[in-house]
Amino acid sequence: MTYPFIPIGLFIVFAVVVLYLLFIKKDKKKLKSVLYPGLFFIGIWVVIYYFLLR
């Protein structure tokens, strides 16, 4: 029954990647190419979980 924890883990990985690109690589162009698809992916998971758990 670990399926609800998968999106949480993916969100943590996404946050680590974004922080890595911001503070270590300092690459704004690469950040933009990762940020928008990542936020879209998280938004889809929020919608799915909203309709499954309401």
mmCIF file of N, CA, C and O in Angstrom:
data_model
loop_
_atom_site.group_PDB
_atom_site.id
_atom_site.type_symbol
_atom_site.label_atom_id
_atom_site.label_comp_id
_atom_site.label_asym_id
_atom_site.label_seq_id
_atom_site.Cartn_x
_atom_site.Cartn_y
_atom_site.Cartn_z
ATOM 1 N N MET A 1 0.826 -1.196 0.000
ATOM 2 C CA MET A 1 0.000 0.000 0.000
ATOM 3 C C MET A 1 0.868 1.257 0.000
ATOM 4 O O MET A 1 0.567 2.234 0.663
ATOM 5 N N THR A 2 1.954 1.230 -0.726
ATOM 6 C CA THR A 2 2.845 2.384 -0.781
ATOM 7 C C THR A 2 2.555 3.294 -1.963
ATOM 8 O O THR A 2 3.288 4.252 -2.182
ATOM 9 N N TYR A 3 1.505 3.004 -2.701
ATOM 10 C CA TYR A 3 1.206 3.819 -3.876
ATOM 11 C C TYR A 3 0.976 5.298 -3.573
ATOM 12 O O TYR A 3 1.383 6.141 -4.361
ATOM 13 N N PRO A 4 0.335 5.663 -2.463
ATOM 14 C CA PRO A 4 0.183 7.105 -2.184
ATOM 15 C C PRO A 4 1.510 7.821 -1.940
ATOM 16 O O PRO A 4 1.585 9.033 -2.058
ATOM 17 N N PHE A 5 2.566 7.077 -1.594
ATOM 18 C CA PHE A 5 3.848 7.710 -1.305
ATOM 19 C C PHE A 5 4.693 7.938 -2.554
ATOM 20 O O PHE A 5 5.685 8.655 -2.496
ATOM 21 N N ILE A 6 4.329 7.338 -3.668
ATOM 22 C CA ILE A 6 5.097 7.502 -4.905
ATOM 23 C C ILE A 6 5.109 8.967 -5.355
ATOM 24 O O ILE A 6 6.176 9.506 -5.644
ATOM 25 N N PRO A 7 3.956 9.649 -5.441
ATOM 26 C CA PRO A 7 4.010 11.075 -5.849
ATOM 27 C C PRO A 7 4.778 11.941 -4.861
ATOM 28 O O PRO A 7 5.428 12.903 -5.269
ATOM 29 N N ILE A 8 4.721 11.610 -3.582
ATOM 30 C CA ILE A 8 5.472 12.383 -2.591
ATOM 31 C C ILE A 8 6.968 12.229 -2.839
ATOM 32 O O ILE A 8 7.717 13.209 -2.817
ATOM 33 N N GLY A 9 7.397 11.013 -3.108
ATOM 34 C CA GLY A 9 8.806 10.767 -3.418
ATOM 35 C C GLY A 9 9.238 11.464 -4.689
ATOM 36 O O GLY A 9 10.333 12.026 -4.760
ATOM 37 N N LEU A 10 8.377 11.432 -5.711
ATOM 38 C CA LEU A 10 8.699 12.110 -6.964
ATOM 39 C C LEU A 10 8.771 13.624 -6.772
ATOM 40 O O LEU A 10 9.596 14.292 -7.397
ATOM 41 N N PHE A 11 7.908 14.165 -5.914
ATOM 42 C CA PHE A 11 7.958 15.589 -5.631
ATOM 43 C C PHE A 11 9.261 15.958 -4.927
ATOM 44 O O PHE A 11 9.870 16.984 -5.222
ATOM 45 N N ILE A 12 9.709 15.103 -4.017
ATOM 46 C CA ILE A 12 10.971 15.363 -3.314
ATOM 47 C C ILE A 12 12.139 15.335 -4.297
ATOM 48 O O ILE A 12 13.021 16.197 -4.248
ATOM 49 N N VAL A 13 12.128 14.368 -5.205
ATOM 50 C CA VAL A 13 13.185 14.293 -6.220
ATOM 51 C C VAL A 13 13.151 15.534 -7.108
ATOM 52 O O VAL A 13 14.192 16.120 -7.426
ATOM 53 N N PHE A 14 11.957 15.976 -7.494
ATOM 54 C CA PHE A 14 11.806 17.179 -8.309
ATOM 55 C C PHE A 14 12.357 18.403 -7.581
ATOM 56 O O PHE A 14 13.072 19.222 -8.168
ATOM 57 N N ALA A 15 12.033 18.524 -6.288
ATOM 58 C CA ALA A 15 12.514 19.662 -5.515
ATOM 59 C C ALA A 15 14.040 19.653 -5.405
ATOM 60 O O ALA A 15 14.681 20.700 -5.508
ATOM 61 N N VAL A 16 14.624 18.472 -5.245
ATOM 62 C CA VAL A 16 16.080 18.369 -5.165
ATOM 63 C C VAL A 16 16.721 18.786 -6.487
ATOM 64 O O VAL A 16 17.720 19.504 -6.509
ATOM 65 N N VAL A 17 16.136 18.359 -7.598
ATOM 66 C CA VAL A 17 16.676 18.722 -8.920
ATOM 67 C C VAL A 17 16.580 20.229 -9.130
ATOM 68 O O VAL A 17 17.527 20.850 -9.618
ATOM 69 N N VAL A 18 15.457 20.821 -8.770
ATOM 70 C CA VAL A 18 15.293 22.270 -8.937
ATOM 71 C C VAL A 18 16.292 23.021 -8.061
ATOM 72 O O VAL A 18 16.929 23.983 -8.515
ATOM 73 N N LEU A 19 16.449 22.597 -6.823
ATOM 74 C CA LEU A 19 17.419 23.255 -5.942
ATOM 75 C C LEU A 19 18.844 23.078 -6.453
ATOM 76 O O LEU A 19 19.659 23.997 -6.370
ATOM 77 N N TYR A 20 19.149 21.913 -6.993
ATOM 78 C CA TYR A 20 20.474 21.675 -7.570
ATOM 79 C C TYR A 20 20.730 22.619 -8.742
ATOM 80 O O TYR A 20 21.804 23.217 -8.842
ATOM 81 N N LEU A 21 19.740 22.764 -9.616
ATOM 82 C CA LEU A 21 19.914 23.649 -10.766
ATOM 83 C C LEU A 21 20.009 25.114 -10.335
ATOM 84 O O LEU A 21 20.726 25.903 -10.970
ATOM 85 N N LEU A 22 19.302 25.486 -9.275
ATOM 86 C CA LEU A 22 19.332 26.876 -8.819
ATOM 87 C C LEU A 22 20.635 27.241 -8.122
ATOM 88 O O LEU A 22 21.229 28.279 -8.412
ATOM 89 N N PHE A 23 21.080 26.397 -7.202
ATOM 90 C CA PHE A 23 22.172 26.799 -6.325
ATOM 91 C C PHE A 23 23.534 26.263 -6.731
ATOM 92 O O PHE A 23 24.542 26.906 -6.463
ATOM 93 N N ILE A 24 23.581 25.109 -7.356
ATOM 94 C CA ILE A 24 24.883 24.531 -7.694
ATOM 95 C C ILE A 24 25.246 24.806 -9.147
ATOM 96 O O ILE A 24 26.320 25.326 -9.435
ATOM 97 N N LYS A 25 24.347 24.487 -10.069
ATOM 98 C CA LYS A 25 24.646 24.704 -11.489
ATOM 99 C C LYS A 25 24.447 26.158 -11.905
ATOM 100 O O LYS A 25 25.110 26.633 -12.806
ATOM 101 N N LYS A 26 23.488 26.843 -11.276
ATOM 102 C CA LYS A 26 23.135 28.229 -11.595
ATOM 103 C C LYS A 26 22.825 28.387 -13.085
ATOM 104 O O LYS A 26 23.272 29.311 -13.749
ATOM 105 N N ASP A 27 22.018 27.452 -13.592
ATOM 106 C CA ASP A 27 21.660 27.420 -15.006
ATOM 107 C C ASP A 27 20.167 27.716 -15.156
ATOM 108 O O ASP A 27 19.328 26.840 -15.018
ATOM 109 N N LYS A 28 19.845 28.983 -15.406
ATOM 110 C CA LYS A 28 18.445 29.405 -15.501
ATOM 111 C C LYS A 28 17.740 28.805 -16.719
ATOM 112 O O LYS A 28 16.562 28.498 -16.667
ATOM 113 N N LYS A 29 18.453 28.627 -17.813
ATOM 114 C CA LYS A 29 17.835 28.086 -19.024
ATOM 115 C C LYS A 29 17.424 26.629 -18.818
ATOM 116 O O LYS A 29 16.329 26.229 -19.197
ATOM 117 N N LYS A 30 18.289 25.844 -18.200
ATOM 118 C CA LYS A 30 17.970 24.448 -17.926
ATOM 119 C C LYS A 30 16.863 24.355 -16.879
ATOM 120 O O LYS A 30 16.023 23.467 -16.937
ATOM 121 N N LEU A 31 16.848 25.282 -15.935
ATOM 122 C CA LEU A 31 15.811 25.290 -14.908
ATOM 123 C C LEU A 31 14.434 25.459 -15.525
ATOM 124 O O LEU A 31 13.494 24.766 -15.143
ATOM 125 N N LYS A 32 14.309 26.372 -16.484
ATOM 126 C CA LYS A 32 13.017 26.589 -17.123
ATOM 127 C C LYS A 32 12.542 25.360 -17.881
ATOM 128 O O LYS A 32 11.354 25.063 -17.902
ATOM 129 N N SER A 33 13.474 24.630 -18.478
ATOM 130 C CA SER A 33 13.072 23.440 -19.236
ATOM 131 C C SER A 33 12.691 22.282 -18.317
ATOM 132 O O SER A 33 12.041 21.342 -18.751
ATOM 133 N N VAL A 34 13.061 22.350 -17.042
ATOM 134 C CA VAL A 34 12.700 21.308 -16.077
ATOM 135 C C VAL A 34 11.488 21.737 -15.247
ATOM 136 O O VAL A 34 10.638 20.904 -14.913
ATOM 137 N N LEU A 35 11.389 23.014 -14.945
ATOM 138 C CA LEU A 35 10.377 23.505 -14.020
ATOM 139 C C LEU A 35 8.958 23.343 -14.550
ATOM 140 O O LEU A 35 8.095 22.792 -13.854
ATOM 141 N N TYR A 36 8.681 23.781 -15.758
ATOM 142 C CA TYR A 36 7.309 23.759 -16.267
ATOM 143 C C TYR A 36 6.773 22.343 -16.483
ATOM 144 O O TYR A 36 5.647 22.054 -16.058
ATOM 145 N N PRO A 37 7.514 21.423 -17.098
ATOM 146 C CA PRO A 37 6.989 20.046 -17.186
ATOM 147 C C PRO A 37 6.835 19.397 -15.803
ATOM 148 O O PRO A 37 5.891 18.638 -15.583
ATOM 149 N N GLY A 38 7.723 19.715 -14.882
ATOM 150 C CA GLY A 38 7.615 19.169 -13.530
ATOM 151 C C GLY A 38 6.378 19.665 -12.811
ATOM 152 O O GLY A 38 5.671 18.894 -12.157
ATOM 153 N N LEU A 39 6.111 20.946 -12.909
ATOM 154 C CA LEU A 39 4.904 21.500 -12.293
ATOM 155 C C LEU A 39 3.644 20.951 -12.949
ATOM 156 O O LEU A 39 2.638 20.704 -12.269
ATOM 157 N N PHE A 40 3.678 20.744 -14.250
ATOM 158 C CA PHE A 40 2.547 20.143 -14.948
ATOM 159 C C PHE A 40 2.310 18.722 -14.434
ATOM 160 O O PHE A 40 1.175 18.323 -14.162
ATOM 161 N N PHE A 41 3.375 17.947 -14.293
ATOM 162 C CA PHE A 41 3.286 16.582 -13.790
ATOM 163 C C PHE A 41 2.709 16.551 -12.378
ATOM 164 O O PHE A 41 1.826 15.744 -12.069
ATOM 165 N N ILE A 42 3.169 17.452 -11.519
ATOM 166 C CA ILE A 42 2.657 17.516 -10.154
ATOM 167 C C ILE A 42 1.189 17.925 -10.161
ATOM 168 O O ILE A 42 0.384 17.392 -9.396
ATOM 169 N N GLY A 43 0.831 18.848 -11.035
ATOM 170 C CA GLY A 43 -0.570 19.258 -11.143
ATOM 171 C C GLY A 43 -1.485 18.119 -11.557
ATOM 172 O O GLY A 43 -2.590 17.968 -11.023
ATOM 173 N N ILE A 44 -1.025 17.294 -12.485
ATOM 174 C CA ILE A 44 -1.817 16.131 -12.906
ATOM 175 C C ILE A 44 -2.004 15.170 -11.737
ATOM 176 O O ILE A 44 -3.100 14.650 -11.516
ATOM 177 N N TRP A 45 -0.944 14.917 -10.963
ATOM 178 C CA TRP A 45 -1.058 14.034 -9.805
ATOM 179 C C TRP A 45 -2.027 14.613 -8.777
ATOM 180 O O TRP A 45 -2.791 13.875 -8.154
ATOM 181 N N VAL A 46 -2.020 15.917 -8.572
ATOM 182 C CA VAL A 46 -2.938 16.538 -7.616
ATOM 183 C C VAL A 46 -4.377 16.330 -8.062
ATOM 184 O O VAL A 46 -5.245 15.981 -7.252
ATOM 185 N N VAL A 47 -4.646 16.504 -9.337
ATOM 186 C CA VAL A 47 -6.001 16.312 -9.857
ATOM 187 C C VAL A 47 -6.440 14.857 -9.716
ATOM 188 O O VAL A 47 -7.559 14.567 -9.284
ATOM 189 N N ILE A 48 -5.544 13.932 -10.057
ATOM 190 C CA ILE A 48 -5.875 12.505 -9.938
ATOM 191 C C ILE A 48 -6.179 12.144 -8.488
ATOM 192 O O ILE A 48 -7.194 11.495 -8.187
ATOM 193 N N TYR A 49 -5.330 12.558 -7.557
ATOM 194 C CA TYR A 49 -5.555 12.239 -6.168
ATOM 195 C C TYR A 49 -6.773 12.959 -5.604
ATOM 196 O O TYR A 49 -7.449 12.440 -4.721
ATOM 197 N N TYR A 50 -7.070 14.134 -6.101
ATOM 198 C CA TYR A 50 -8.270 14.828 -5.647
ATOM 199 C C TYR A 50 -9.511 14.016 -5.976
ATOM 200 O O TYR A 50 -10.387 13.820 -5.139
ATOM 201 N N PHE A 51 -9.593 13.525 -7.221
ATOM 202 C CA PHE A 51 -10.782 12.784 -7.613
ATOM 203 C C PHE A 51 -10.816 11.377 -7.022
ATOM 204 O O PHE A 51 -11.883 10.824 -6.804
ATOM 205 N N LEU A 52 -9.677 10.787 -6.729
ATOM 206 C CA LEU A 52 -9.654 9.454 -6.138
ATOM 207 C C LEU A 52 -9.964 9.471 -4.644
ATOM 208 O O LEU A 52 -10.574 8.540 -4.116
ATOM 209 N N LEU A 53 -9.545 10.518 -3.944
ATOM 210 C CA LEU A 53 -9.657 10.533 -2.493
ATOM 211 C C LEU A 53 -10.754 11.438 -1.947
ATOM 212 O O LEU A 53 -10.886 11.564 -0.727
ATOM 213 N N ARG A 54 -11.544 12.033 -2.789
ATOM 214 C CA ARG A 54 -12.571 12.933 -2.234
ATOM 215 C C ARG A 54 -13.750 12.203 -1.703
ATOM 216 O O ARG A 54 -14.055 11.131 -1.681
#
